[in-house]
Tab-separated table of C-alpha atoms in Angstrom:
chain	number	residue	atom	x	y	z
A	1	UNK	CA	61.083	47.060	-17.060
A	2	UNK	CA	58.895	48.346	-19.430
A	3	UNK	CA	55.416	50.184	-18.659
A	4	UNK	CA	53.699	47.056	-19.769
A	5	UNK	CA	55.362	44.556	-17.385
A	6	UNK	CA	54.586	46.781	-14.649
A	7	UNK	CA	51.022	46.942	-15.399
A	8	UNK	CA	50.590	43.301	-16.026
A	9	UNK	CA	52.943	42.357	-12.299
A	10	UNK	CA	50.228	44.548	-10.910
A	11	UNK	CA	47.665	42.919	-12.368
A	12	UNK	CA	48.747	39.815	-11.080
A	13	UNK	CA	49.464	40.673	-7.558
A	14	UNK	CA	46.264	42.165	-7.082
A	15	UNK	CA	44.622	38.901	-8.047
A	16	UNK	CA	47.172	36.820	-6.266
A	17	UNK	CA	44.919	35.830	-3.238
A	18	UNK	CA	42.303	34.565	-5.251
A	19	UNK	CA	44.489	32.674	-7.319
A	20	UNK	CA	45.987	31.034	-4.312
A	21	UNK	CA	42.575	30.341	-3.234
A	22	UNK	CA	41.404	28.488	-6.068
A	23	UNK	CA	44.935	26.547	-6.094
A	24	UNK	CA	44.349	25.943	-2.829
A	25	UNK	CA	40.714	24.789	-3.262
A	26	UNK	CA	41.458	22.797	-6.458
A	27	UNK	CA	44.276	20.731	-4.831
A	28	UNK	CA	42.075	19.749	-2.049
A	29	UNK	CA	39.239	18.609	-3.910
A	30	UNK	CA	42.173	16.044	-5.843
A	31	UNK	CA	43.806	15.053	-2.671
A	32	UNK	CA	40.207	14.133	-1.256
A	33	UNK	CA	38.950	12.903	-4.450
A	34	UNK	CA	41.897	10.622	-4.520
A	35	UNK	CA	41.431	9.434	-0.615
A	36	UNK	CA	37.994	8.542	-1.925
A	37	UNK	CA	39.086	6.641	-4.911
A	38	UNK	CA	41.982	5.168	-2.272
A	39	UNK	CA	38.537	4.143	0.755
A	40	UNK	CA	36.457	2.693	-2.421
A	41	UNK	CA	39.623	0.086	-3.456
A	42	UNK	CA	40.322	-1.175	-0.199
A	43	UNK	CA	37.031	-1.386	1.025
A	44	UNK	CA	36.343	-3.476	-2.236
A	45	UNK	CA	39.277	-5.547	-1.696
A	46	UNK	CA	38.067	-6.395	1.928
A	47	UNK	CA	34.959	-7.187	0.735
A	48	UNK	CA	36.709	-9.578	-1.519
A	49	UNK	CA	38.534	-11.087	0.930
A	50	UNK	CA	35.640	-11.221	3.156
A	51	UNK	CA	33.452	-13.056	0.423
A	52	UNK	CA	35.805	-15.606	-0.279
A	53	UNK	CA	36.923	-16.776	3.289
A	54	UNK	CA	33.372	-16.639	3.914
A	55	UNK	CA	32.551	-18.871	1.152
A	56	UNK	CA	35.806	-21.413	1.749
A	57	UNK	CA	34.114	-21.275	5.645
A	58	UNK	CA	30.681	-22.597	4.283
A	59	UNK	CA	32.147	-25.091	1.823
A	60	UNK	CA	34.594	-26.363	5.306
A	61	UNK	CA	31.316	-26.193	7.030
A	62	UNK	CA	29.116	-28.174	4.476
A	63	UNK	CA	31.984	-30.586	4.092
A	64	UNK	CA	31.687	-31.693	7.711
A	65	UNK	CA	30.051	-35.057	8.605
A	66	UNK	CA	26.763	-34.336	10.803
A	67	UNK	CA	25.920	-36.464	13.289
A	68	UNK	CA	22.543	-35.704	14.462
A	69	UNK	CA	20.589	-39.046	15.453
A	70	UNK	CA	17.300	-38.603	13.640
A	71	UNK	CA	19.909	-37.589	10.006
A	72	UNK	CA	22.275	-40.879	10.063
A	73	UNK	CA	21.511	-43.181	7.826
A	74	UNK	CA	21.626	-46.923	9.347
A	75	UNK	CA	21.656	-49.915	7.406
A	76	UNK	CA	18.373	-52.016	7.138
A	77	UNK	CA	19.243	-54.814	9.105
A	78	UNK	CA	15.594	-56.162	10.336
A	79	UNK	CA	14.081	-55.373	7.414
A	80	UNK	CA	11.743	-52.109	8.522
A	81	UNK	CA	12.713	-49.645	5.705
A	82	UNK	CA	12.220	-52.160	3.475
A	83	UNK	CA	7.952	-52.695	4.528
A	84	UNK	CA	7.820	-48.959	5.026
A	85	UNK	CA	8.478	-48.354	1.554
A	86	UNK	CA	6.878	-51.104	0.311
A	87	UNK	CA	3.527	-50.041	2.019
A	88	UNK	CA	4.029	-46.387	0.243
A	89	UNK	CA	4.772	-48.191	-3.119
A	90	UNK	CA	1.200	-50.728	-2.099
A	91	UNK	CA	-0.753	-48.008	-1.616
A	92	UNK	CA	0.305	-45.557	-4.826
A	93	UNK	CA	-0.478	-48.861	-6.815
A	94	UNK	CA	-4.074	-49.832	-5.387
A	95	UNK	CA	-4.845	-45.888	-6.457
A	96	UNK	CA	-3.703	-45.640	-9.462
A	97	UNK	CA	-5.452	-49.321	-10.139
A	98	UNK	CA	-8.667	-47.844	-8.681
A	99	UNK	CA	-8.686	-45.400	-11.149
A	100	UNK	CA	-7.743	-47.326	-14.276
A	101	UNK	CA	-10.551	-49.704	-13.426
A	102	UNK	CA	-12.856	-46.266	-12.990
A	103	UNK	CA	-12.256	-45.520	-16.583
A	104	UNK	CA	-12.178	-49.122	-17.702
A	105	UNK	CA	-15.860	-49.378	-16.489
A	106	UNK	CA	-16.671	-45.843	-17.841
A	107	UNK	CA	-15.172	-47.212	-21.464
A	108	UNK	CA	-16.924	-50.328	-21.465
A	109	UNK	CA	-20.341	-48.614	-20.802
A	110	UNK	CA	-19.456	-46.659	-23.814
A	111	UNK	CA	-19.275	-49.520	-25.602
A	112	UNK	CA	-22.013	-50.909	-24.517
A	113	UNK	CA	-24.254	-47.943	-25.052
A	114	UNK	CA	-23.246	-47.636	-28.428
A	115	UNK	CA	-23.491	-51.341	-29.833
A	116	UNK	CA	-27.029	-51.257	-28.094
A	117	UNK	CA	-27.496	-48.099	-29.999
A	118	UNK	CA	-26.217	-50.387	-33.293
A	119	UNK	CA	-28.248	-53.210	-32.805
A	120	UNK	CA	-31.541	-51.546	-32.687
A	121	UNK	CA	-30.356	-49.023	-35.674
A	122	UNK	CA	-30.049	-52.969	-37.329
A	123	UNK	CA	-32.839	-54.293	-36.334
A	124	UNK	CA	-34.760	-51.129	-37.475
A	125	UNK	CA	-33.423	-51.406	-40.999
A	126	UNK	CA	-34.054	-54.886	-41.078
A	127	UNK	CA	-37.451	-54.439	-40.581
């Protein structure tokens, strides 16, 4: 070997440790950059799977007939839904007539004010 290779072997082994160090070092960081990228996949399927069953569980649960007394639905057969509702419907009428007839009397004392206003603008100019 020549004087140069010798140096540069030198050279090298001196520095060998800290080579291996940093190898070392860098190959850890990838294998635990790796196990993170590994932890962030399956915890995002999971939560995938998770979502959806819990989804399909609410949709099964929704779908379900519920048979609380005071929800069901039974069919008018005397006749009470019927004057309930007919009451509600009585009552939203008689307001709203009270106050079209409010501003049916306000309009026609409009009027009145202002044909009394023309007659005596008239009767002034007739005379």
């Amino acid at each position: 070997m020549s004087k140069e290779k010798m140096d540069a072997y030198k050279a090298r082994k001196v520095n060998r440790k800290q080579e291996i160090e940093k190898e070392k070092k860098r190959k850890k960081a990838a294998k635990a950059a790796w196990y993170a990228v590994g932890a962030a996949c399956v915890v995002g399927i999971c939560a995938a799977v998770g979502v959806t069953g819990w989804n399909s569980y609410k949709s099964y649960v929704d779908s379900l007939p519920d048979y609380n007394a005071t929800e069901q639905i039974i069919d008018d057969i005397v006749g009470i839904l019927e004057t309930e509702e007919e009451t509600d419907e009585a009552e939203e009428t008689a307001a709203e007539d009270s106050e079209s007839e409010e501003t049916a009397e306000e309009n026609t004392e409009a009027e009145e004010t202002a044909s009394e206003e023309t007659e005596s603008e008239e009767t002034e100019a007739a005379e």
